[in-house]
Amino acid sequence: MDEGLYTKVSHDGVDTNHHGAVTIPIYQNSLFAFENHESFDQAMKDVLAATVYSRGNNPTVQYLESKIADLEAAEKARCFASGMAAIAGSLHALLRSGDHVICVNQAYGPTRQFLDELSERYQVEVTYVDGCLLSDFEDALRPNTRLIYLESPTSGLFQLQDLEGVSSLAKRAGALTMIDSSWATPCFQRPLTWGIDLVLHSMTKYFSGHSDCLGGVVAGRADLIDEIANKGYMLFGGVMTPHTASLMIRGLRTLPLRMERHQRNGLIIAEYMEKHPLVNRVNHPGLPSHPQHALARKQLDGFSSLFSFETQVSVELLKKWADALRYFRIGVSWGGFESLVTVGQTPASRNLGGTNPSVARLFIGLEDPQTLIEDIEQAWRQVIEA
Ligand SMILES: Cc1ncc(COP(=O)(O)O)c(C=O)c1O
């Protein structure tokens, strides 16, 4: 990880507007009043930049947006009420009826659902591709392809897409590229430096880091972010509140520190799981056994701590194992301080010799990894001995 990130998240310069306060105050107000009508009229001509109404701009939120733009090497960023608000708002703003979208088939479920809604209601055509090979995108391109939507790594099977390859392919075809980079955060992946046009995050995850608020962000070229702000932000109204922005700013201060710990803990547990006799396969891009490990090393600066393992143990038994864990909570989401687990079945596409294996997704928190390993072992013993 670039050590300079630590300085970027810690340093704000001196804020002479707020008595030298070392953190930006929470502007807990819905509107901004003007001294005279002339300055009001002036501000109304530039609602994308002026502070008129907090559904457009709010200084606490704007401050967070400028910090994220800096971390992502983006011209601009916009923060939303949730990751899905950022995804849906951006897709809705950029797509028109008759456009074609290529999306990876392992993208976050509600993202696919939203694209399917656009397809059904507004005649946006969608092609889902595996995305592990560049040719998957090449073969799916059409003259009306407006957007290629990526999620790398994906958050179930942890598949990667070649960011440099896809972005140059899209540029040649005149299509935009957008990526959900929530897994990596800007600490471990900066997609714009590989030529991707827009990067999205569910800030609910690692940015917040404390499992106590929801948020989303999109960052990229100023003209695209302004289009999204005009059509997908102000009109839908799914904006981030100033109070949430202040929690996110707090989370941001320790993001690199936490990500280093998550990386270390995640790899320790993934390596342990890989040696376990009941485990067939561990889906973690940081392991040399991952089929795209070389690509991971090229385009990621590190690895976060969400991964899955596959096993021939039945889903029922695997759920009992999850129940027996003491330090892993059963729950969706990830990116907080606490370790989590969910159990399911791999998709049908993973069918190995007639059966598709059970899968457990682990999120490794900030705990002592030895405690987590002992927990996993005691839970296996309980299940196997029962
Ligand atoms: C990969 C990914 N992207 C986007 C989202 C949506 O984010 P939010 O829950 O903040 O709307 C999630 C949520 O789990 C996610 O896992």
CSV table of C-alpha atoms and ligand atoms in Angstrom, one decimal:
chain,number,residue,atom,x,y,z
A,1,MET,CA,0.0,0.0,0.0
A,2,ASP,CA,1.1,3.5,-0.8
A,3,GLU,CA,2.3,5.0,2.6
A,4,GLY,CA,1.3,8.4,1.2
A,5,LEU,CA,-2.3,7.4,1.9
A,6,TYR,CA,-1.7,7.7,5.6
A,7,THR,CA,-0.9,11.4,5.1
A,8,LYS,CA,-3.8,12.0,2.8
A,9,VAL,CA,-6.4,10.7,5.3
A,10,SER,CA,-4.8,12.5,8.3
A,11,HIS,CA,-3.9,15.9,6.9
A,12,ASP,CA,-6.4,18.6,6.1
A,13,GLY,CA,-4.4,21.8,6.3
A,14,VAL,CA,-5.5,24.6,8.6
A,15,ASP,CA,-9.2,25.4,8.5
A,16,THR,CA,-9.4,29.2,9.1
A,17,ASN,CA,-13.2,29.2,8.5
A,18,HIS,CA,-13.9,27.2,11.7
A,19,HIS,CA,-11.7,28.6,14.4
A,20,GLY,CA,-9.0,26.2,13.4
A,21,ALA,CA,-11.1,23.2,14.3
A,22,VAL,CA,-9.1,20.0,13.4
A,23,THR,CA,-12.1,18.2,12.0
A,24,ILE,CA,-14.7,19.7,9.7
A,25,PRO,CA,-17.9,20.7,11.7
A,26,ILE,CA,-21.2,19.0,11.0
A,27,TYR,CA,-23.3,21.4,9.0
A,28,GLN,CA,-26.6,20.2,10.3
A,29,ASN,CA,-28.8,22.4,8.2
A,30,SER,CA,-31.1,21.7,5.2
A,31,LEU,CA,-30.7,25.2,3.6
A,32,PHE,CA,-28.4,28.1,3.3
A,33,ALA,CA,-29.6,31.7,3.4
A,34,PHE,CA,-28.2,34.6,1.4
A,35,GLU,CA,-27.5,38.2,2.3
A,36,ASN,CA,-29.3,39.6,-0.7
A,37,HIS,CA,-31.2,38.3,-3.7
A,38,GLU,CA,-28.4,39.0,-6.1
A,39,SER,CA,-26.0,36.5,-4.4
A,40,PHE,CA,-29.0,34.0,-4.2
A,41,ASP,CA,-29.6,34.4,-7.9
A,42,GLN,CA,-25.9,33.9,-8.6
A,43,ALA,CA,-25.8,30.7,-6.5
A,44,MET,CA,-28.9,29.3,-8.3
A,45,LYS,CA,-27.0,29.5,-11.6
A,46,ASP,CA,-24.4,27.1,-10.2
A,47,VAL,CA,-26.3,24.6,-8.1
A,48,LEU,CA,-23.7,21.9,-8.7
A,49,ALA,CA,-21.1,23.9,-6.8
A,50,ALA,CA,-23.0,26.4,-4.6
A,51,THR,CA,-24.3,25.6,-1.2
A,52,VAL,CA,-28.1,26.4,-1.6
A,53,TYR,CA,-29.8,23.3,-0.2
A,54,SER,CA,-28.4,20.1,1.4
A,55,ARG,CA,-30.1,17.8,-1.2
A,56,GLY,CA,-27.5,19.4,-3.6
A,57,ASN,CA,-24.5,20.4,-1.6
A,58,ASN,CA,-23.5,20.4,2.1
A,59,PRO,CA,-20.0,21.4,3.2
A,60,THR,CA,-19.5,18.4,5.5
A,61,VAL,CA,-20.5,16.0,2.7
A,62,GLN,CA,-18.5,18.1,0.1
A,63,TYR,CA,-15.4,17.8,2.3
A,64,LEU,CA,-15.7,14.0,2.4
A,65,GLU,CA,-16.2,14.0,-1.4
A,66,SER,CA,-13.0,16.0,-2.0
A,67,LYS,CA,-11.1,13.6,0.3
A,68,ILE,CA,-12.4,10.5,-1.7
A,69,ALA,CA,-11.7,12.2,-5.0
A,70,ASP,CA,-8.1,12.7,-3.9
A,71,LEU,CA,-7.7,9.1,-2.8
A,72,GLU,CA,-9.1,7.7,-6.0
A,73,ALA,CA,-7.1,10.1,-8.3
A,74,ALA,CA,-10.5,11.4,-9.5
A,75,GLU,CA,-11.6,14.9,-10.6
A,76,LYS,CA,-14.8,14.7,-8.5
A,77,ALA,CA,-16.8,12.5,-6.3
A,78,ARG,CA,-20.4,12.4,-5.0
A,79,CYS,CA,-21.6,10.7,-1.8
A,80,PHE,CA,-25.0,9.0,-1.6
A,81,ALA,CA,-27.2,7.6,1.1
A,82,SER,CA,-26.0,4.0,0.4
A,83,GLY,CA,-24.0,2.0,-2.0
A,84,MET,CA,-27.1,1.1,-3.9
A,85,ALA,CA,-28.2,4.7,-4.1
A,86,ALA,CA,-24.8,5.5,-5.8
A,87,ILE,CA,-25.1,2.5,-8.1
A,88,ALA,CA,-28.7,3.0,-9.1
A,89,GLY,CA,-28.4,6.8,-9.3
A,90,SER,CA,-25.3,6.5,-11.6
A,91,LEU,CA,-26.7,3.9,-13.9
A,92,HIS,CA,-30.0,5.7,-14.2
A,93,ALA,CA,-28.3,9.0,-15.0
A,94,LEU,CA,-26.0,7.6,-17.7
A,95,LEU,CA,-28.2,5.1,-19.5
A,96,ARG,CA,-30.9,5.8,-22.1
A,97,SER,CA,-33.5,3.6,-23.7
A,98,GLY,CA,-31.8,1.6,-26.5
A,99,ASP,CA,-28.4,1.5,-24.8
A,100,HIS,CA,-26.6,-1.8,-24.3
A,101,VAL,CA,-24.8,-2.7,-21.1
A,102,ILE,CA,-22.3,-5.4,-20.4
A,103,CYS,CA,-22.2,-6.5,-16.8
A,104,VAL,CA,-20.3,-9.2,-14.9
A,105,ASN,CA,-22.6,-12.0,-13.9
A,106,GLN,CA,-21.2,-12.2,-10.4
A,107,ALA,CA,-22.0,-8.5,-9.7
A,108,TYR,CA,-23.8,-7.7,-6.4
A,109,GLY,CA,-27.4,-9.1,-6.7
A,110,PRO,CA,-29.3,-5.8,-6.3
A,111,THR,CA,-27.1,-4.2,-9.0
A,112,ARG,CA,-28.2,-6.9,-11.4
A,113,GLN,CA,-31.8,-6.5,-10.2
A,114,PHE,CA,-31.6,-2.8,-11.0
A,115,LEU,CA,-30.2,-3.4,-14.4
A,116,ASP,CA,-32.9,-6.0,-15.1
A,117,GLU,CA,-35.5,-3.4,-14.1
A,118,LEU,CA,-34.0,-0.9,-16.5
A,119,SER,CA,-34.1,-3.6,-19.2
A,120,GLU,CA,-37.7,-4.5,-18.5
A,121,ARG,CA,-39.1,-1.0,-18.2
A,122,TYR,CA,-36.9,1.2,-20.3
A,123,GLN,CA,-35.5,-1.1,-23.0
A,124,VAL,CA,-31.9,-1.0,-21.9
A,125,GLU,CA,-30.3,-4.2,-23.2
A,126,VAL,CA,-28.1,-6.1,-20.7
A,127,THR,CA,-25.6,-8.9,-21.5
A,128,TYR,CA,-24.1,-10.7,-18.5
A,129,VAL,CA,-20.6,-12.2,-18.9
A,130,ASP,CA,-18.3,-14.2,-16.7
A,131,GLY,CA,-15.6,-11.5,-17.2
A,132,CYS,CA,-12.5,-13.6,-16.2
A,133,LEU,CA,-11.4,-13.4,-19.9
A,134,LEU,CA,-11.0,-10.2,-21.9
A,135,SER,CA,-12.7,-12.0,-24.8
A,136,ASP,CA,-15.9,-12.3,-22.7
A,137,PHE,CA,-16.2,-8.5,-23.1
A,138,GLU,CA,-14.9,-8.4,-26.7
A,139,ASP,CA,-17.5,-11.0,-27.8
A,140,ALA,CA,-20.4,-9.1,-26.1
A,141,LEU,CA,-19.7,-5.7,-27.5
A,142,ARG,CA,-22.3,-4.2,-29.8
A,143,PRO,CA,-22.5,-0.9,-31.7
A,144,ASN,CA,-24.9,0.5,-29.0
A,145,THR,CA,-22.8,-0.6,-26.0
A,146,ARG,CA,-22.8,2.4,-23.7
A,147,LEU,CA,-21.4,0.9,-20.5
A,148,ILE,CA,-19.3,-1.9,-19.2
A,149,TYR,CA,-20.0,-2.6,-15.6
A,150,LEU,CA,-17.4,-4.3,-13.5
A,151,GLU,CA,-17.0,-5.6,-10.0
A,152,SER,CA,-13.5,-6.6,-9.2
A,153,PRO,CA,-13.0,-8.7,-7.2
A,154,THR,CA,-16.6,-9.9,-7.0
A,155,SER,CA,-17.9,-10.5,-3.5
A,156,GLY,CA,-19.0,-14.1,-3.7
A,157,LEU,CA,-16.5,-16.1,-5.7
A,158,PHE,CA,-13.8,-13.3,-5.8
A,159,GLN,CA,-13.3,-13.3,-9.6
A,160,LEU,CA,-11.3,-10.5,-11.2
A,161,GLN,CA,-11.5,-8.6,-14.4
A,162,ASP,CA,-8.5,-7.1,-16.3
A,163,LEU,CA,-9.0,-3.4,-15.6
A,164,GLU,CA,-6.4,-2.2,-18.1
A,165,GLY,CA,-7.6,-4.5,-20.8
A,166,VAL,CA,-11.3,-3.8,-20.4
A,167,SER,CA,-10.8,0.0,-20.2
A,168,SER,CA,-8.8,0.1,-23.4
A,169,LEU,CA,-11.3,-2.2,-25.2
A,170,ALA,CA,-14.1,0.1,-24.0
A,171,LYS,CA,-12.3,3.2,-25.1
A,172,ARG,CA,-11.8,1.8,-28.6
A,173,ALA,CA,-15.5,0.9,-28.7
A,174,GLY,CA,-16.6,4.3,-27.4
A,175,ALA,CA,-18.2,2.8,-24.2
A,176,LEU,CA,-17.9,3.9,-20.6
A,177,THR,CA,-16.5,1.7,-17.8
A,178,MET,CA,-17.7,1.7,-14.2
A,179,ILE,CA,-16.5,-0.5,-11.4
A,180,ASP,CA,-17.7,-1.5,-7.9
A,181,SER,CA,-14.4,-1.5,-6.0
A,182,SER,CA,-15.9,-1.8,-2.5
A,183,TRP,CA,-13.8,-4.9,-1.7
A,184,ALA,CA,-10.5,-3.3,-2.3
A,185,THR,CA,-11.0,0.4,-1.2
A,186,PRO,CA,-8.6,3.0,-2.6
A,187,CYS,CA,-6.0,1.6,-0.3
A,188,PHE,CA,-5.7,-1.6,-2.5
A,189,GLN,CA,-7.0,-0.6,-5.9
A,190,ARG,CA,-7.3,2.6,-7.8
A,191,PRO,CA,-9.2,1.7,-11.0
A,192,LEU,CA,-9.0,5.2,-12.6
A,193,THR,CA,-5.2,4.8,-12.8
A,194,TRP,CA,-6.0,1.8,-15.1
A,195,GLY,CA,-8.2,3.9,-17.3
A,196,ILE,CA,-11.6,3.0,-15.8
A,197,ASP,CA,-14.0,6.0,-16.0
A,198,LEU,CA,-16.0,5.7,-12.8
A,199,VAL,CA,-15.4,4.0,-9.5
A,200,LEU,CA,-18.1,3.1,-7.0
A,201,HIS,CA,-18.0,2.0,-3.4
A,202,SER,CA,-20.5,0.9,-0.8
A,203,MET,CA,-19.0,3.1,2.0
A,204,THR,CA,-21.2,1.1,4.4
A,205,LYS,CA,-18.3,-1.4,4.3
A,206,TYR,CA,-14.6,-0.6,4.9
A,207,PHE,CA,-14.9,3.2,4.7
A,208,SER,CA,-17.3,3.4,7.6
A,209,GLY,CA,-15.5,0.5,9.3
A,210,HIS,CA,-17.7,0.4,12.3
A,211,SER,CA,-20.9,-1.2,11.1
A,212,ASP,CA,-22.9,1.9,12.2
A,213,CYS,CA,-23.9,3.7,9.1
A,214,LEU,CA,-24.8,3.4,5.4
A,215,GLY,CA,-23.2,5.3,2.5
A,216,GLY,CA,-22.1,5.2,-1.1
A,217,VAL,CA,-19.9,7.1,-3.5
A,218,VAL,CA,-19.1,7.5,-7.1
A,219,ALA,CA,-15.9,9.1,-8.3
A,220,GLY,CA,-14.4,9.9,-11.7
A,221,ARG,CA,-14.3,12.5,-14.5
A,222,ALA,CA,-15.9,15.8,-13.6
A,223,ASP,CA,-18.4,15.9,-16.6
A,224,LEU,CA,-19.7,12.4,-15.7
A,225,ILE,CA,-20.0,13.1,-12.0
A,226,ASP,CA,-21.9,16.4,-12.8
A,227,GLU,CA,-24.2,14.5,-15.1
A,228,ILE,CA,-24.8,11.9,-12.3
A,229,ALA,CA,-25.3,14.8,-9.8
A,230,ASN,CA,-27.8,16.5,-12.0
A,231,LYS,CA,-29.9,13.4,-12.9
A,232,GLY,CA,-29.2,10.7,-10.4
A,233,TYR,CA,-28.4,12.6,-7.2
A,234,MET,CA,-30.6,15.7,-6.9
A,235,LEU,CA,-33.6,14.2,-8.6
A,236,PHE,CA,-33.7,10.9,-6.7
A,237,GLY,CA,-32.7,12.6,-3.5
A,238,GLY,CA,-30.8,9.7,-2.1
A,239,VAL,CA,-28.1,11.9,-0.6
A,240,MET,CA,-25.7,11.4,2.3
A,241,THR,CA,-26.6,13.2,5.4
A,242,PRO,CA,-24.0,15.6,7.1
A,243,HIS,CA,-24.0,13.5,10.2
A,244,THR,CA,-23.2,10.3,8.2
A,245,ALA,CA,-20.5,12.2,6.4
A,246,SER,CA,-18.9,13.0,9.7
A,247,LEU,CA,-18.9,9.3,10.7
A,248,MET,CA,-17.4,8.5,7.3
A,249,ILE,CA,-14.7,11.1,7.7
A,250,ARG,CA,-13.9,9.5,11.1
A,251,GLY,CA,-13.7,6.1,9.4
A,252,LEU,CA,-11.5,7.5,6.7
A,253,ARG,CA,-8.8,8.6,9.2
A,254,THR,CA,-8.0,5.0,10.1
A,255,LEU,CA,-8.9,3.3,6.7
A,256,PRO,CA,-5.2,2.5,5.7
A,257,LEU,CA,-4.4,1.3,9.2
A,258,ARG,CA,-7.5,-1.0,9.4
A,259,MET,CA,-6.9,-2.3,5.8
A,260,GLU,CA,-3.4,-3.4,6.7
A,261,ARG,CA,-4.7,-5.3,9.7
A,262,HIS,CA,-7.6,-6.8,7.6
A,263,GLN,CA,-5.1,-7.9,4.9
A,264,ARG,CA,-2.9,-9.6,7.4
A,265,ASN,CA,-5.7,-11.3,9.3
A,266,GLY,CA,-7.5,-12.3,6.1
A,267,LEU,CA,-4.4,-14.0,4.7
A,268,ILE,CA,-3.7,-15.8,7.9
A,269,ILE,CA,-7.2,-17.3,8.0
A,270,ALA,CA,-7.3,-18.0,4.3
A,271,GLU,CA,-4.0,-19.9,4.4
A,272,TYR,CA,-5.2,-21.9,7.4
A,273,MET,CA,-8.5,-22.7,5.6
A,274,GLU,CA,-6.7,-23.8,2.5
A,275,LYS,CA,-4.8,-26.5,4.5
A,276,HIS,CA,-8.0,-27.8,6.2
A,277,PRO,CA,-9.0,-31.4,5.1
A,278,LEU,CA,-12.7,-30.5,4.7
A,279,VAL,CA,-12.0,-27.5,2.4
A,280,ASN,CA,-11.8,-28.0,-1.4
A,281,ARG,CA,-10.9,-24.6,-2.4
A,282,VAL,CA,-10.4,-21.1,-0.9
A,283,ASN,CA,-11.5,-18.1,-3.1
A,284,HIS,CA,-9.0,-15.4,-2.0
A,285,PRO,CA,-7.2,-13.4,-4.7
A,286,GLY,CA,-4.1,-13.1,-2.5
A,287,LEU,CA,-3.5,-16.9,-2.4
A,288,PRO,CA,-1.1,-18.2,-5.1
A,289,SER,CA,-3.8,-20.9,-5.7
A,290,HIS,CA,-6.3,-18.3,-7.0
A,291,PRO,CA,-6.5,-18.8,-10.8
A,292,GLN,CA,-6.1,-15.0,-11.3
A,293,HIS,CA,-3.4,-14.4,-8.7
A,294,ALA,CA,-1.0,-12.9,-11.3
A,295,LEU,CA,-3.6,-10.4,-12.4
A,296,ALA,CA,-4.4,-9.7,-8.7
A,297,ARG,CA,-0.8,-8.9,-8.0
A,298,LYS,CA,-0.7,-6.6,-11.1
A,299,GLN,CA,-3.7,-4.5,-10.4
A,300,LEU,CA,-4.2,-4.7,-6.6
A,301,ASP,CA,-1.9,-3.1,-4.1
A,302,GLY,CA,-3.1,-5.4,-1.4
A,303,PHE,CA,-6.0,-7.7,-0.3
A,304,SER,CA,-8.9,-7.2,1.9
A,305,SER,CA,-10.4,-9.7,4.2
A,306,LEU,CA,-13.6,-11.0,2.6
A,307,PHE,CA,-13.3,-14.4,1.0
A,308,SER,CA,-15.1,-17.7,0.6
A,309,PHE,CA,-14.3,-21.4,0.8
A,310,GLU,CA,-15.9,-24.3,-0.9
A,311,THR,CA,-16.5,-27.7,0.7
A,312,GLN,CA,-18.3,-30.9,0.0
A,313,VAL,CA,-19.8,-30.8,3.5
A,314,SER,CA,-23.5,-30.3,3.1
A,315,VAL,CA,-25.1,-26.8,3.5
A,316,GLU,CA,-27.0,-28.1,6.5
A,317,LEU,CA,-23.8,-29.2,8.3
A,318,LEU,CA,-22.0,-26.1,7.3
A,319,LYS,CA,-24.8,-24.0,8.8
A,320,LYS,CA,-24.4,-26.0,12.0
A,321,TRP,CA,-20.7,-25.2,11.9
A,322,ALA,CA,-21.5,-21.5,11.5
A,323,ASP,CA,-23.9,-21.7,14.5
A,324,ALA,CA,-21.1,-23.2,16.6
A,325,LEU,CA,-18.7,-20.3,15.9
A,326,ARG,CA,-18.3,-18.0,18.9
A,327,TYR,CA,-16.4,-15.1,17.4
A,328,PHE,CA,-18.0,-14.9,13.9
A,329,ARG,CA,-21.4,-13.4,13.8
A,330,ILE,CA,-23.9,-14.6,11.2
A,331,GLY,CA,-24.8,-11.6,9.1
A,332,VAL,CA,-24.7,-9.9,5.7
A,333,SER,CA,-22.4,-6.9,4.9
A,334,TRP,CA,-18.7,-6.7,5.9
A,335,GLY,CA,-16.0,-4.1,6.4
A,336,GLY,CA,-16.6,-3.5,10.1
A,337,PHE,CA,-14.5,-4.5,13.1
A,338,GLU,CA,-16.2,-7.8,13.7
A,339,SER,CA,-15.8,-11.1,11.9
A,340,LEU,CA,-18.8,-12.5,10.0
A,341,VAL,CA,-20.0,-15.6,8.3
A,342,THR,CA,-22.7,-16.7,5.9
A,343,VAL,CA,-23.3,-20.1,4.3
A,344,GLY,CA,-24.9,-21.0,1.0
A,345,GLN,CA,-24.5,-23.0,-2.2
A,346,THR,CA,-22.2,-22.0,-5.0
A,347,PRO,CA,-23.9,-21.0,-8.2
A,348,ALA,CA,-24.8,-23.8,-10.7
A,349,SER,CA,-21.9,-22.6,-13.0
A,350,ARG,CA,-19.5,-24.0,-10.3
A,351,ASN,CA,-20.9,-27.5,-10.8
A,352,LEU,CA,-18.0,-29.9,-10.1
A,353,GLY,CA,-18.6,-33.5,-11.1
A,354,GLY,CA,-22.4,-33.4,-10.7
A,355,THR,CA,-22.6,-31.4,-7.5
A,356,ASN,CA,-22.1,-27.8,-6.8
A,357,PRO,CA,-20.3,-27.4,-3.5
A,358,SER,CA,-21.4,-25.6,-0.3
A,359,VAL,CA,-19.8,-22.3,0.2
A,360,ALA,CA,-19.1,-20.2,3.3
A,361,ARG,CA,-18.2,-16.5,3.0
A,362,LEU,CA,-16.0,-15.2,5.8
A,363,PHE,CA,-15.3,-11.6,6.7
A,364,ILE,CA,-12.3,-11.4,8.9
A,365,GLY,CA,-12.4,-8.5,11.3
A,366,LEU,CA,-9.8,-6.9,13.5
A,367,GLU,CA,-9.6,-9.6,16.2
A,368,ASP,CA,-6.5,-11.7,17.1
A,369,PRO,CA,-6.3,-14.2,14.2
A,370,GLN,CA,-5.2,-17.0,16.5
A,371,THR,CA,-8.5,-16.7,18.5
A,372,LEU,CA,-10.4,-16.9,15.2
A,373,ILE,CA,-8.5,-20.1,14.1
A,374,GLU,CA,-9.2,-21.7,17.5
A,375,ASP,CA,-12.8,-20.7,17.1
A,376,ILE,CA,-13.0,-22.3,13.7
A,377,GLU,CA,-11.4,-25.5,15.0
A,378,GLN,CA,-13.7,-25.9,18.0
A,379,ALA,CA,-16.7,-25.3,15.7
A,380,TRP,CA,-15.5,-28.1,13.3
A,381,ARG,CA,-15.0,-30.4,16.3
A,382,GLN,CA,-18.5,-29.8,17.6
A,383,VAL,CA,-20.0,-30.5,14.2
A,384,ILE,CA,-17.9,-33.6,13.4
A,385,GLU,CA,-18.3,-35.1,16.9
A,386,ALA,CA,-22.1,-34.6,17.0
B,1,LIG,C1,-20.1,-5.5,-3.5
B,1,LIG,C2,-21.3,-4.6,-3.0
B,1,LIG,N1,-21.6,-3.5,-3.7
B,1,LIG,C3,-22.6,-2.7,-3.3
B,1,LIG,C4,-23.3,-3.0,-2.2
B,1,LIG,C5,-24.5,-2.1,-1.8
B,1,LIG,O1,-24.1,-1.2,-0.8
B,1,LIG,P1,-25.2,-0.7,0.3
B,1,LIG,O2,-25.6,-1.8,1.2
B,1,LIG,O3,-24.4,0.4,1.1
B,1,LIG,O4,-26.3,-0.1,-0.4
B,1,LIG,C6,-23.0,-4.1,-1.4
B,1,LIG,C7,-23.7,-4.4,-0.1
B,1,LIG,O5,-23.6,-5.4,0.5
B,1,LIG,C8,-21.9,-4.9,-1.8
B,1,LIG,O6,-21.6,-6.0,-1.1
